[in-house]
Structures are given as C-alpha cells and as structure tokens.
C-alpha cells in the first residue's frame, strides 16, 4: 500500500458530521450516458449545500465532484465493477473520496504523477502549460492531471491518495480524496 | 435467527438471481433527511439518472421520481430515530425497474408496518385505497400510506416488503417493481 | 451556426464573436472538436480580434479546458487576438480562465 498527501480515512473523528453521503455506480452506466457524470456531480453539490445560500460552494463542489467522477469512470479497468463515492462534511470541511479499480499501467502513471505533485520542485505554472499542450487523455496522465491542477490549485483542495493491491494480479484499488475548507469553497462570500 | 416476515414480491424472489442492467445504490443518513427538500432532491436525481436512457426521459423521470420519493419518505417514516442510514437501490432489468429501500425500525413502528401489510394482503387495493381516503379525511397527520396505494392503483406498481429482526431493531426492505412499458 | 444540446449551446453566427452558454462536460478534449470547429472556421478568416463570450458557461470540465486551450493555440497560429468575456461570479471562470490567459500574450480577458 502506498499513500500520498497525508491520506486520512475520515474527517477528524472529533467533529460531528453535518452531512454524509455514499453512492455506488457502475462506470459502464456513466459511459453509456455521459451526462450522468454531471448529473451526479450537481446532485452531490446540491445535497450538501441545500438550505444554504452558498452558490460558490455549490459550483466548486460540483466541479470537483465531476472531475473525480470522470477520472474514476475513465480509469476503472473493469467497467462493471462499482465505483464508490463517500462524502462527509462537518462545519468547516468537506471531504470527497472516490474509489475505483485500475490496471497496472494507469496506476503506474498515477503514481509517478503523484510523486511529482508532492515533490518539492513541483512548479504549478509549468505543469499547467505542459498539460494543456499535451494530446488526448491516455492514462491517469494527460487530461486528468489537468483536473488535479484545477482541484488543488484553483480551488485549494487538499489532495491525498491511497493505492492498494487487490486479489487480482495487476489490478489496484485506487482511492483519491479531496478535502476542501468550506471557507475556500465560498471564500468571497464570507 | 427469527424468520423474516414477507409480503408480495418477497414471496417470489426469482429476480434476485438475475443480473441487473443497471444498479445504483445509495446511502442516506437519516439525521439530515429530515430536511425534506433533500428527499425531493434525491428522488429527482435518482429518477433523472435512471431515465436518461429512456425514449421519453422527462415523462419517465417524473413518474419515477414520484415513486422513489414515496418510498424514501416511507422509509424515513418507519425508521428508528437512531442515526441509521437509509439505503436506496435501483436496478434496471430488461423490462422491469426495481426500486428498493432498506431501513431500520424500532418495535413500535414495525408493528404499525405489520398492520399495514396485513391490510394490504386482506383487501383489494382499490377498497383499501378508498377506505384510507375516508380514514384520512378524519385524521390530522399525513402518515397514511396512501401514497404507495395510489401508486399501486394508478401505475401497476408491484410491492414487496420484508421485515427481519436484527438485534434490537428490525431491518425493513421495501421493494417496488414496475414494467418499463408502463413508464 | 448554432450547436445546441440540452446542456449547452454554442452560437457563432456573427463572424467576430461566439457565445457559449450552459454546462460543458464532454468526456475527452477531442469530443469538443466538432463543437469548436465552427469557431475555428471563423478565426481562420479573421485578422481582427475574435471575441468568445463565456459569461453563461456554468461548468467546463478539464477536458473542456484543454480544448479551450487548443482553441487559443489555434488563434495564435493564425495570429488572431482573442478576447474572452468572462464572469467573475462563476468560480471556474475566475480561477481557470486567468490561467488560460497566460497561454498567449494576445489573449485578453474581460471580467464582468
């Protein structure tokens, strides 16, 4: 098992959760109707922010949820295997965790990206330029890494990840988590 | 282990062995579902998600949302006050859509549900629907189960309920099926 | 030409101006190609600046950002300055469009 970015199972155990939501879906169903990604992302953000006037939080949450979902769908090696989403929130933070299975090649690409991302000499601007100049999405690399850029750089999401072996050879369980401070999700409002 | 009490669809469980074409499960924490808006939001989302592949998605979604909302509200109504989750599972088989809720209830609410099941099995749905309407007009609260009855009557919905004792609480499964032709 | 789906609309009848409206979340950068093609056709024929109004684009996923960046590189090849009309109140625009502005010196962003 490898972990990146101080991976924690949950939000701090001391705080009371104000919202918890679990979803499971098959990548296949999102691929057959791609709009389901956006639909799910919008739902999650509305569910979390209901009764609040935080338009920014809602928009940012939906953006981040959508990126994580799209990644999970694209890089699930078995498209019929369920992808798990677990969202928890307390008064100050929101945590989104997405788990899917990935093959060795995609997992290796992801690992080298994460290694770079958490290294001292990671330069975010150079990274952005490189990403948009690149070609199609071919692995956990390419387009999806731009998603990581927007989630962490544009919205100050804290990224962490856990990669575990599974019973199957060359299949890995990949968990990506993004933790957002509620303040930063609607920074200009407060 | 005590034997589960079964009603309707749960007495003919052949479908459980079939592979669903689409499966979507979902856990809702009870503590926050009291914000009633979240019920409607969740029902609409699940309905939109499910109906995306149908030829008339809007029409399908509207009916599905009504049914899902009824089932979720029902699950909340029959849930224990403890911080238990409600699970909603949607499966799309070839010609059937199945919606299932799972929740946990205390002895007292479970008894109410049992009485309701008994009424369901003894009466024709239409008679029961009419008598509930009559009974409702004399009651203050809205918790009558009339919603599910309406759906059974109007949309050819098939219903199944299964109650199983789990430690101090009861695990309640409610399952509704409708043919995609009726959508 | 107007490209319209349930989620978004791309209007580029005006030879110097395109208006994009809605939520764009297509699966890959290349999935955006056919939708952005009419914009490219207009840019090709221009010397003057071309304006893209995105003030009503509520969402653009990372594949879309890549596609948008390619549109800017395309304009750069043809030396047609790009004016992006964006909205400060939509978080992705305020954050990400600013990054896109760094791709070429002749991209100007006007926030409303």
Short mmCIF file of N, CA and C in Angstrom, two decimals, chain B:
data_model
loop_
_atom_site.label_atom_id
_atom_site.label_comp_id
_atom_site.label_asym_id
_atom_site.label_seq_id
_atom_site.Cartn_x
_atom_site.Cartn_y
_atom_site.Cartn_z
N UNK B 1 -31.96 -17.44 14.23
CA UNK B 1 -32.49 -16.19 13.65
C UNK B 1 -33.97 -16.34 13.37
N UNK B 2 -34.69 -15.30 13.73
CA UNK B 2 -36.13 -15.30 13.50
C UNK B 2 -36.44 -15.28 12.00
N UNK B 3 -37.54 -15.91 11.65
CA UNK B 3 -37.92 -15.94 10.24
C UNK B 3 -38.41 -14.54 9.82
N UNK B 4 -38.03 -14.18 8.59
CA UNK B 4 -38.45 -12.86 8.10
C UNK B 4 -39.91 -12.87 7.71
N UNK B 5 -40.58 -11.77 7.97
CA UNK B 5 -41.96 -11.60 7.52
C UNK B 5 -41.92 -11.07 6.10
N UNK B 6 -42.62 -11.77 5.22
CA UNK B 6 -42.55 -11.37 3.82
C UNK B 6 -43.92 -11.06 3.25
N UNK B 7 -43.94 -10.09 2.38
CA UNK B 7 -45.18 -9.75 1.71
C UNK B 7 -44.90 -9.48 0.24
N UNK B 8 -45.83 -9.87 -0.61
CA UNK B 8 -45.79 -9.52 -2.04
C UNK B 8 -44.58 -10.07 -2.76
N UNK B 9 -43.84 -9.20 -3.41
CA UNK B 9 -42.72 -9.60 -4.26
C UNK B 9 -41.69 -10.48 -3.53
N UNK B 10 -41.61 -10.32 -2.21
CA UNK B 10 -40.60 -11.10 -1.49
C UNK B 10 -40.96 -12.57 -1.38
N UNK B 11 -42.18 -12.93 -1.80
CA UNK B 11 -42.54 -14.34 -1.83
C UNK B 11 -42.18 -14.99 -3.16
N UNK B 12 -41.66 -14.20 -4.09
CA UNK B 12 -41.26 -14.75 -5.39
C UNK B 12 -39.93 -14.14 -5.78
N UNK B 13 -38.89 -14.61 -5.12
CA UNK B 13 -37.61 -13.92 -5.24
C UNK B 13 -36.73 -14.35 -6.41
N UNK B 14 -37.32 -14.82 -7.49
CA UNK B 14 -36.51 -15.34 -8.60
C UNK B 14 -35.60 -14.26 -9.19
N UNK B 15 -36.12 -13.03 -9.24
CA UNK B 15 -35.39 -11.95 -9.92
C UNK B 15 -34.05 -11.63 -9.27
N UNK B 16 -33.96 -11.88 -7.97
CA UNK B 16 -32.73 -11.54 -7.25
C UNK B 16 -31.51 -12.21 -7.87
N UNK B 17 -31.75 -13.33 -8.55
CA UNK B 17 -30.61 -14.06 -9.11
C UNK B 17 -30.20 -13.51 -10.47
N UNK B 18 -31.07 -12.73 -11.09
CA UNK B 18 -30.74 -12.13 -12.39
C UNK B 18 -29.73 -11.01 -12.21
N UNK B 19 -28.94 -10.80 -13.24
CA UNK B 19 -28.01 -9.68 -13.21
C UNK B 19 -28.72 -8.41 -13.65
N UNK B 20 -28.64 -7.38 -12.87
CA UNK B 20 -29.30 -6.14 -13.30
C UNK B 20 -28.53 -5.47 -14.43
N UNK B 21 -29.24 -4.76 -15.28
CA UNK B 21 -28.56 -4.00 -16.34
C UNK B 21 -27.94 -2.74 -15.76
N UNK B 22 -28.62 -2.22 -14.77
CA UNK B 22 -28.11 -1.00 -14.16
C UNK B 22 -28.38 -1.07 -12.67
N UNK B 23 -27.39 -0.78 -11.91
CA UNK B 23 -27.60 -0.85 -10.48
C UNK B 23 -27.00 0.39 -9.84
N UNK B 24 -27.71 0.92 -8.94
CA UNK B 24 -27.28 2.18 -8.35
C UNK B 24 -27.68 2.15 -6.90
N UNK B 25 -26.73 2.15 -6.01
CA UNK B 25 -27.13 2.13 -4.62
C UNK B 25 -26.60 3.35 -3.91
N UNK B 26 -27.13 3.59 -2.77
CA UNK B 26 -27.09 4.93 -2.29
C UNK B 26 -27.46 4.93 -0.82
N UNK B 27 -26.64 5.52 0.00
CA UNK B 27 -26.97 5.55 1.42
C UNK B 27 -27.26 6.97 1.87
N UNK B 28 -28.32 7.12 2.57
CA UNK B 28 -28.70 8.45 3.03
C UNK B 28 -28.71 8.47 4.55
N UNK B 29 -27.97 9.39 5.13
CA UNK B 29 -28.02 9.45 6.59
C UNK B 29 -29.35 10.06 7.04
N UNK B 30 -29.95 9.38 7.97
CA UNK B 30 -31.28 9.79 8.41
C UNK B 30 -31.29 11.17 9.05
N UNK B 31 -30.24 11.43 9.81
CA UNK B 31 -30.20 12.68 10.56
C UNK B 31 -30.42 13.91 9.67
N UNK B 32 -29.97 13.82 8.42
CA UNK B 32 -30.11 15.01 7.57
C UNK B 32 -31.26 14.89 6.59
N UNK B 33 -31.92 13.74 6.57
CA UNK B 33 -33.03 13.62 5.63
C UNK B 33 -34.28 14.32 6.15
N UNK B 34 -34.23 14.72 7.41
CA UNK B 34 -35.38 15.45 7.92
C UNK B 34 -35.55 16.78 7.19
N UNK B 35 -34.46 17.24 6.60
CA UNK B 35 -34.63 18.37 5.70
C UNK B 35 -35.36 17.82 4.48
N UNK B 36 -36.63 18.03 4.46
CA UNK B 36 -37.49 17.36 3.49
C UNK B 36 -37.07 17.62 2.04
N UNK B 37 -36.48 18.81 1.81
CA UNK B 37 -36.01 19.13 0.46
C UNK B 37 -35.06 18.08 -0.08
N UNK B 38 -34.26 17.52 0.83
CA UNK B 38 -33.27 16.55 0.39
C UNK B 38 -33.93 15.29 -0.15
N UNK B 39 -35.11 14.98 0.37
CA UNK B 39 -35.88 13.85 -0.13
C UNK B 39 -36.22 14.06 -1.59
N UNK B 40 -36.79 15.21 -1.88
CA UNK B 40 -37.21 15.53 -3.23
C UNK B 40 -36.01 15.60 -4.18
N UNK B 41 -34.95 16.22 -3.69
CA UNK B 41 -33.73 16.35 -4.49
C UNK B 41 -33.19 14.98 -4.86
N UNK B 42 -33.13 14.09 -3.85
CA UNK B 42 -32.61 12.75 -4.06
C UNK B 42 -33.49 11.97 -5.03
N UNK B 43 -34.80 12.09 -4.85
CA UNK B 43 -35.72 11.37 -5.73
C UNK B 43 -35.57 11.86 -7.17
N UNK B 44 -35.50 13.16 -7.32
CA UNK B 44 -35.34 13.72 -8.67
C UNK B 44 -34.05 13.25 -9.32
N UNK B 45 -32.98 13.27 -8.53
CA UNK B 45 -31.69 12.85 -9.07
C UNK B 45 -31.72 11.40 -9.52
N UNK B 46 -32.17 10.52 -8.63
CA UNK B 46 -32.21 9.10 -8.97
C UNK B 46 -33.09 8.85 -10.19
N UNK B 47 -34.20 9.58 -10.25
CA UNK B 47 -35.12 9.42 -11.38
C UNK B 47 -34.48 9.92 -12.68
N UNK B 48 -33.81 11.06 -12.62
CA UNK B 48 -33.15 11.58 -13.81
C UNK B 48 -32.03 10.67 -14.28
N UNK B 49 -31.28 10.17 -13.33
CA UNK B 49 -30.17 9.26 -13.64
C UNK B 49 -30.71 8.03 -14.36
N UNK B 50 -31.76 7.48 -13.78
CA UNK B 50 -32.32 6.24 -14.29
C UNK B 50 -33.01 6.42 -15.64
N UNK B 51 -33.66 7.55 -15.82
CA UNK B 51 -34.48 7.72 -17.02
C UNK B 51 -33.67 8.20 -18.22
N UNK B 52 -32.38 8.48 -18.01
CA UNK B 52 -31.56 9.06 -19.08
C UNK B 52 -31.54 8.21 -20.36
N UNK B 53 -31.73 6.91 -20.21
CA UNK B 53 -31.66 6.04 -21.39
C UNK B 53 -33.05 5.76 -21.99
N UNK B 54 -34.08 6.35 -21.42
CA UNK B 54 -35.43 6.09 -21.92
C UNK B 54 -35.78 7.04 -23.07
N UNK B 55 -36.69 6.58 -23.97
CA UNK B 55 -37.03 7.42 -25.12
C UNK B 55 -37.69 8.75 -24.73
N UNK B 56 -38.46 8.74 -23.66
CA UNK B 56 -39.07 9.99 -23.19
C UNK B 56 -38.60 10.28 -21.77
N UNK B 57 -37.34 10.69 -21.64
CA UNK B 57 -36.74 10.80 -20.31
C UNK B 57 -37.54 11.66 -19.32
N UNK B 58 -38.12 12.75 -19.80
CA UNK B 58 -38.81 13.64 -18.86
C UNK B 58 -40.04 13.00 -18.24
N UNK B 59 -40.80 12.33 -19.09
CA UNK B 59 -42.02 11.68 -18.63
C UNK B 59 -41.66 10.54 -17.66
N UNK B 60 -40.67 9.75 -18.06
CA UNK B 60 -40.23 8.63 -17.23
C UNK B 60 -39.73 9.14 -15.89
N UNK B 61 -38.93 10.20 -15.96
CA UNK B 61 -38.32 10.72 -14.76
C UNK B 61 -39.38 11.23 -13.77
N UNK B 62 -40.39 11.86 -14.29
CA UNK B 62 -41.42 12.42 -13.42
C UNK B 62 -42.14 11.33 -12.64
N UNK B 63 -42.48 10.25 -13.32
CA UNK B 63 -43.16 9.15 -12.63
C UNK B 63 -42.23 8.44 -11.65
N UNK B 64 -41.00 8.19 -12.13
CA UNK B 64 -40.04 7.51 -11.26
C UNK B 64 -39.77 8.32 -10.00
N UNK B 65 -39.66 9.62 -10.17
CA UNK B 65 -39.37 10.49 -9.03
C UNK B 65 -40.50 10.42 -8.00
N UNK B 66 -41.73 10.39 -8.49
CA UNK B 66 -42.88 10.27 -7.58
C UNK B 66 -42.79 8.97 -6.77
N UNK B 67 -42.48 7.90 -7.47
CA UNK B 67 -42.41 6.60 -6.80
C UNK B 67 -41.26 6.55 -5.80
N UNK B 68 -40.08 7.02 -6.25
CA UNK B 68 -38.91 6.98 -5.37
C UNK B 68 -39.13 7.85 -4.14
N UNK B 69 -39.70 9.02 -4.36
CA UNK B 69 -39.97 9.93 -3.25
C UNK B 69 -40.88 9.27 -2.22
N UNK B 70 -41.90 8.62 -2.72
CA UNK B 70 -42.84 7.93 -1.83
C UNK B 70 -42.13 6.87 -1.01
N UNK B 71 -41.25 6.12 -1.67
CA UNK B 71 -40.53 5.04 -0.97
C UNK B 71 -39.55 5.59 0.05
N UNK B 72 -38.86 6.67 -0.30
CA UNK B 72 -37.89 7.24 0.65
C UNK B 72 -38.63 7.84 1.85
N UNK B 73 -39.71 8.58 1.58
CA UNK B 73 -40.48 9.15 2.69
C UNK B 73 -41.01 8.05 3.59
N UNK B 74 -41.45 6.98 2.96
CA UNK B 74 -41.93 5.82 3.68
C UNK B 74 -40.84 5.23 4.58
N UNK B 75 -39.63 5.10 4.00
CA UNK B 75 -38.51 4.54 4.76
C UNK B 75 -38.16 5.44 5.95
N UNK B 76 -38.26 6.74 5.73
CA UNK B 76 -37.96 7.67 6.82
C UNK B 76 -39.02 7.55 7.92
N UNK B 77 -40.25 7.46 7.48
CA UNK B 77 -41.36 7.37 8.41
C UNK B 77 -41.24 6.15 9.31
N UNK B 78 -40.80 5.04 8.73
CA UNK B 78 -40.69 3.80 9.50
C UNK B 78 -39.29 3.56 10.06
N UNK B 79 -38.48 4.61 10.18
CA UNK B 79 -37.13 4.42 10.69
C UNK B 79 -37.02 4.75 12.16
N UNK B 80 -36.05 4.12 12.79
CA UNK B 80 -35.78 4.44 14.18
C UNK B 80 -35.11 5.81 14.24
N UNK B 81 -35.20 6.42 15.38
CA UNK B 81 -34.62 7.75 15.49
C UNK B 81 -33.10 7.70 15.59
N UNK B 82 -32.57 6.49 15.83
CA UNK B 82 -31.12 6.36 15.92
C UNK B 82 -30.48 6.78 14.61
N UNK B 83 -29.20 7.09 14.66
CA UNK B 83 -28.53 7.60 13.48
C UNK B 83 -28.24 6.47 12.48
N UNK B 84 -29.29 5.95 11.94
CA UNK B 84 -29.15 4.85 10.99
C UNK B 84 -29.29 5.37 9.57
N UNK B 85 -28.68 4.66 8.66
CA UNK B 85 -28.77 5.10 7.28
C UNK B 85 -29.91 4.42 6.54
N UNK B 86 -30.35 5.10 5.52
CA UNK B 86 -31.33 4.52 4.62
C UNK B 86 -30.60 4.20 3.32
N UNK B 87 -30.82 3.02 2.80
CA UNK B 87 -30.20 2.68 1.53
C UNK B 87 -31.26 2.63 0.45
N UNK B 88 -30.96 3.21 -0.67
CA UNK B 88 -31.86 3.14 -1.82
C UNK B 88 -31.11 2.45 -2.94
N UNK B 89 -31.70 1.43 -3.51
CA UNK B 89 -31.05 0.71 -4.60
C UNK B 89 -31.99 0.69 -5.80
N UNK B 90 -31.46 1.05 -6.93
CA UNK B 90 -32.27 0.99 -8.15
C UNK B 90 -31.64 0.01 -9.11
N UNK B 91 -32.48 -0.88 -9.63
CA UNK B 91 -31.97 -1.84 -10.61
C UNK B 91 -32.84 -1.79 -11.85
N UNK B 92 -32.18 -1.84 -12.97
CA UNK B 92 -32.91 -1.86 -14.23
C UNK B 92 -32.69 -3.21 -14.88
N UNK B 93 -33.70 -4.06 -14.83
CA UNK B 93 -33.63 -5.33 -15.54
C UNK B 93 -34.21 -5.09 -16.92
N UNK B 94 -34.22 -6.14 -17.73
CA UNK B 94 -34.63 -5.93 -19.12
C UNK B 94 -35.93 -5.13 -19.27
N UNK B 95 -37.01 -5.61 -18.64
CA UNK B 95 -38.29 -4.91 -18.82
C UNK B 95 -38.84 -4.35 -17.51
N UNK B 96 -38.03 -4.37 -16.50
CA UNK B 96 -38.52 -4.00 -15.18
C UNK B 96 -37.55 -3.05 -14.49
N UNK B 97 -38.14 -2.10 -13.80
CA UNK B 97 -37.31 -1.27 -12.92
C UNK B 97 -37.67 -1.61 -11.49
N UNK B 98 -36.64 -1.85 -10.71
CA UNK B 98 -36.88 -2.21 -9.32
C UNK B 98 -36.24 -1.15 -8.42
N UNK B 99 -37.04 -0.68 -7.48
CA UNK B 99 -36.54 0.30 -6.52
C UNK B 99 -36.66 -0.32 -5.14
N UNK B 100 -35.61 -0.27 -4.40
CA UNK B 100 -35.63 -0.93 -3.09
C UNK B 100 -35.10 0.02 -2.03
N UNK B 101 -35.76 0.08 -0.90
CA UNK B 101 -35.21 0.84 0.22
C UNK B 101 -34.95 -0.11 1.38
N UNK B 102 -33.91 0.18 2.13
CA UNK B 102 -33.61 -0.60 3.33
C UNK B 102 -33.48 0.39 4.49
N UNK B 103 -34.19 0.13 5.56
CA UNK B 103 -34.04 0.98 6.74
C UNK B 103 -34.20 0.17 8.02
N UNK B 104 -33.92 0.78 9.13
CA UNK B 104 -34.02 0.10 10.41
C UNK B 104 -35.11 0.75 11.26
N UNK B 105 -35.90 -0.08 11.92
CA UNK B 105 -37.02 0.47 12.69
C UNK B 105 -37.11 -0.17 14.06
N UNK B 106 -37.75 0.54 14.96
CA UNK B 106 -37.97 0.01 16.30
C UNK B 106 -39.25 -0.82 16.32
N UNK B 107 -39.43 -1.53 17.44
CA UNK B 107 -40.56 -2.44 17.60
C UNK B 107 -41.90 -1.77 17.27
N UNK B 108 -42.11 -0.58 17.84
CA UNK B 108 -43.41 0.06 17.72
C UNK B 108 -43.77 0.41 16.27
N UNK B 109 -42.81 1.04 15.56
CA UNK B 109 -43.09 1.41 14.17
C UNK B 109 -43.22 0.17 13.29
N UNK B 110 -42.45 -0.87 13.64
CA UNK B 110 -42.53 -2.10 12.88
C UNK B 110 -43.93 -2.71 12.99
N UNK B 111 -44.50 -2.61 14.21
CA UNK B 111 -45.86 -3.12 14.40
C UNK B 111 -46.86 -2.40 13.49
N UNK B 112 -46.68 -1.10 13.39
CA UNK B 112 -47.57 -0.31 12.51
C UNK B 112 -47.46 -0.80 11.07
N UNK B 113 -46.22 -1.05 10.66
CA UNK B 113 -45.99 -1.51 9.29
C UNK B 113 -46.64 -2.88 9.08
N UNK B 114 -46.52 -3.72 10.11
CA UNK B 114 -47.12 -5.06 10.02
C UNK B 114 -48.63 -4.97 9.84
N UNK B 115 -49.24 -4.06 10.57
CA UNK B 115 -50.69 -3.86 10.45
C UNK B 115 -51.04 -3.43 9.03
N UNK B 116 -50.20 -2.55 8.52
CA UNK B 116 -50.40 -2.05 7.16
C UNK B 116 -50.31 -3.20 6.14
N UNK B 117 -49.30 -4.05 6.33
CA UNK B 117 -49.13 -5.19 5.43
C UNK B 117 -50.35 -6.11 5.47
N UNK B 118 -50.82 -6.30 6.68
CA UNK B 118 -51.99 -7.16 6.86
C UNK B 118 -53.18 -6.62 6.08
N UNK B 119 -53.38 -5.32 6.18
CA UNK B 119 -54.47 -4.68 5.44
C UNK B 119 -54.27 -4.88 3.94
N UNK B 120 -53.00 -4.71 3.51
CA UNK B 120 -52.69 -4.85 2.08
C UNK B 120 -53.05 -6.24 1.57
N UNK B 121 -52.74 -7.25 2.39
CA UNK B 121 -52.98 -8.61 1.91
C UNK B 121 -54.44 -9.02 2.01
N UNK B 122 -55.20 -8.39 2.89
CA UNK B 122 -56.58 -8.81 3.08
C UNK B 122 -57.56 -8.10 2.15
N UNK B 123 -57.21 -6.89 1.76
CA UNK B 123 -58.15 -6.10 0.96
C UNK B 123 -57.70 -5.98 -0.49
N UNK B 124 -58.65 -5.76 -1.34
CA UNK B 124 -58.26 -5.37 -2.69
C UNK B 124 -57.69 -3.96 -2.56
N UNK B 125 -56.74 -3.66 -3.41
CA UNK B 125 -56.07 -2.36 -3.27
C UNK B 125 -57.03 -1.20 -3.43
N UNK B 126 -58.01 -1.41 -4.31
CA UNK B 126 -58.94 -0.33 -4.56
C UNK B 126 -59.79 -0.03 -3.32
N UNK B 127 -60.29 -1.12 -2.70
CA UNK B 127 -61.08 -0.94 -1.48
C UNK B 127 -60.26 -0.25 -0.40
N UNK B 128 -59.02 -0.73 -0.29
CA UNK B 128 -58.15 -0.19 0.75
C UNK B 128 -57.86 1.29 0.50
N UNK B 129 -57.65 1.59 -0.77
CA UNK B 129 -57.40 2.97 -1.18
C UNK B 129 -58.56 3.86 -0.77
N UNK B 130 -59.77 3.39 -1.05
CA UNK B 130 -60.96 4.18 -0.72
C UNK B 130 -61.13 4.32 0.79
N UNK B 131 -60.93 3.22 1.50
CA UNK B 131 -61.12 3.31 2.95
C UNK B 131 -60.05 4.18 3.61
N UNK B 132 -58.83 4.14 3.02
CA UNK B 132 -57.77 5.00 3.57
C UNK B 132 -58.10 6.48 3.35
N UNK B 133 -58.65 6.74 2.18
CA UNK B 133 -59.05 8.12 1.87
C UNK B 133 -60.05 8.60 2.91
N UNK B 134 -61.02 7.73 3.20
CA UNK B 134 -62.07 8.06 4.15
C UNK B 134 -61.46 8.29 5.54
N UNK B 135 -60.60 7.34 5.92
CA UNK B 135 -59.96 7.42 7.23
C UNK B 135 -59.10 8.69 7.34
N UNK B 136 -58.42 8.99 6.23
CA UNK B 136 -57.53 10.15 6.18
C UNK B 136 -58.26 11.46 6.42
N UNK B 137 -59.43 11.54 5.86
CA UNK B 137 -60.17 12.80 5.97
C UNK B 137 -60.51 13.10 7.42
N UNK B 138 -60.42 12.07 8.28
CA UNK B 138 -60.72 12.30 9.68
C UNK B 138 -59.46 12.41 10.54
N UNK B 139 -58.29 12.36 9.86
CA UNK B 139 -57.06 12.40 10.64
C UNK B 139 -56.25 13.66 10.40
N UNK B 140 -55.46 13.99 11.40
CA UNK B 140 -54.67 15.21 11.29
C UNK B 140 -53.38 14.98 10.52
N UNK B 141 -52.67 13.88 10.85
CA UNK B 141 -51.36 13.68 10.22
C UNK B 141 -51.52 13.09 8.82
N UNK B 142 -50.43 13.14 8.07
CA UNK B 142 -50.49 12.67 6.69
C UNK B 142 -49.92 11.27 6.53
N UNK B 143 -49.55 10.67 7.64
CA UNK B 143 -48.86 9.39 7.54
C UNK B 143 -49.83 8.24 7.37
N UNK B 144 -50.25 8.01 6.18
CA UNK B 144 -51.32 7.05 5.98
C UNK B 144 -50.97 5.91 5.05
N UNK B 145 -49.84 6.03 4.35
CA UNK B 145 -49.52 5.01 3.38
C UNK B 145 -50.34 5.14 2.12
N UNK B 146 -51.05 6.24 2.02
CA UNK B 146 -51.92 6.44 0.86
C UNK B 146 -51.10 6.62 -0.41
N UNK B 147 -49.91 7.18 -0.26
CA UNK B 147 -49.04 7.41 -1.41
C UNK B 147 -48.73 6.13 -2.16
N UNK B 148 -48.30 5.13 -1.40
CA UNK B 148 -47.96 3.86 -2.02
C UNK B 148 -49.19 3.22 -2.66
N UNK B 149 -50.31 3.36 -1.97
CA UNK B 149 -51.55 2.79 -2.51
C UNK B 149 -51.93 3.44 -3.84
N UNK B 150 -51.77 4.75 -3.89
CA UNK B 150 -52.06 5.46 -5.14
C UNK B 150 -51.21 4.89 -6.27
N UNK B 151 -49.94 4.67 -5.95
CA UNK B 151 -49.03 4.19 -6.98
C UNK B 151 -49.38 2.77 -7.44
N UNK B 152 -49.76 1.95 -6.47
CA UNK B 152 -50.15 0.58 -6.81
C UNK B 152 -51.36 0.62 -7.73
N UNK B 153 -52.30 1.48 -7.37
CA UNK B 153 -53.53 1.60 -8.14
C UNK B 153 -53.31 2.18 -9.53
N UNK B 154 -52.61 3.30 -9.57
CA UNK B 154 -52.55 4.06 -10.82
C UNK B 154 -51.47 3.59 -11.78
N UNK B 155 -50.41 3.02 -11.26
CA UNK B 155 -49.28 2.73 -12.15
C UNK B 155 -48.87 1.27 -12.15
N UNK B 156 -49.78 0.41 -11.70
CA UNK B 156 -49.49 -1.00 -11.82
C UNK B 156 -48.21 -1.40 -11.09
N UNK B 157 -47.97 -0.74 -9.98
CA UNK B 157 -46.75 -0.98 -9.22
C UNK B 157 -46.91 -2.27 -8.42
N UNK B 158 -45.87 -3.11 -8.44
CA UNK B 158 -45.90 -4.31 -7.61
C UNK B 158 -45.02 -4.05 -6.39
N UNK B 159 -45.51 -4.48 -5.23
CA UNK B 159 -44.84 -4.12 -3.99
C UNK B 159 -44.39 -5.36 -3.23
N UNK B 160 -43.28 -5.25 -2.57
CA UNK B 160 -42.83 -6.33 -1.69
C UNK B 160 -42.27 -5.74 -0.42
N UNK B 161 -42.55 -6.38 0.71
CA UNK B 161 -42.00 -5.89 1.98
C UNK B 161 -41.41 -7.08 2.73
N UNK B 162 -40.28 -6.86 3.36
CA UNK B 162 -39.65 -7.93 4.11
C UNK B 162 -39.17 -7.33 5.43
N UNK B 163 -39.56 -7.97 6.53
CA UNK B 163 -39.14 -7.47 7.84
C UNK B 163 -38.32 -8.54 8.55
N UNK B 164 -37.14 -8.18 8.99
CA UNK B 164 -36.25 -9.15 9.63
C UNK B 164 -35.69 -8.54 10.90
N UNK B 165 -35.78 -9.28 12.01
CA UNK B 165 -35.25 -8.74 13.25
C UNK B 165 -33.72 -8.74 13.22
N UNK B 166 -33.13 -7.62 13.55
CA UNK B 166 -31.67 -7.50 13.58
C UNK B 166 -31.30 -6.90 14.94
N UNK B 167 -30.82 -7.74 15.85
CA UNK B 167 -30.53 -7.29 17.22
C UNK B 167 -31.77 -6.61 17.81
N UNK B 168 -31.60 -5.36 18.26
CA UNK B 168 -32.73 -4.70 18.92
C UNK B 168 -33.71 -4.10 17.92
N UNK B 169 -33.26 -3.93 16.69
CA UNK B 169 -34.09 -3.26 15.69
C UNK B 169 -34.60 -4.25 14.63
N UNK B 170 -35.41 -3.73 13.76
CA UNK B 170 -35.88 -4.52 12.64
C UNK B 170 -35.33 -3.95 11.34
N UNK B 171 -34.87 -4.85 10.47
CA UNK B 171 -34.41 -4.40 9.16
C UNK B 171 -35.57 -4.52 8.19
N UNK B 172 -35.92 -3.40 7.59
CA UNK B 172 -37.08 -3.40 6.70
C UNK B 172 -36.66 -3.18 5.25
N UNK B 173 -37.04 -4.11 4.41
CA UNK B 173 -36.80 -3.95 2.97
C UNK B 173 -38.14 -3.68 2.29
N UNK B 174 -38.19 -2.64 1.52
CA UNK B 174 -39.40 -2.40 0.71
C UNK B 174 -38.95 -2.34 -0.74
N UNK B 175 -39.66 -3.08 -1.56
CA UNK B 175 -39.24 -3.20 -2.96
C UNK B 175 -40.43 -2.92 -3.84
N UNK B 176 -40.25 -2.09 -4.83
CA UNK B 176 -41.33 -1.83 -5.78
C UNK B 176 -40.83 -2.11 -7.18
N UNK B 177 -41.69 -2.73 -7.98
CA UNK B 177 -41.29 -3.02 -9.36
C UNK B 177 -42.33 -2.50 -10.32
N UNK B 178 -41.86 -1.95 -11.39
CA UNK B 178 -42.81 -1.61 -12.44
C UNK B 178 -42.23 -1.94 -13.80
N UNK B 179 -43.13 -2.27 -14.71
CA UNK B 179 -42.71 -2.65 -16.04
C UNK B 179 -42.34 -1.40 -16.81
N UNK B 180 -41.27 -1.48 -17.60
CA UNK B 180 -40.86 -0.30 -18.36
C UNK B 180 -41.93 0.11 -19.37
N UNK B 181 -42.76 -0.84 -19.79
CA UNK B 181 -43.87 -0.50 -20.70
C UNK B 181 -44.84 0.48 -20.06
N UNK B 182 -44.96 0.42 -18.74
CA UNK B 182 -45.89 1.31 -18.04
C UNK B 182 -45.30 2.69 -17.81
N UNK B 183 -44.06 2.85 -18.18
CA UNK B 183 -43.41 4.15 -17.93
C UNK B 183 -43.66 5.14 -19.06
#
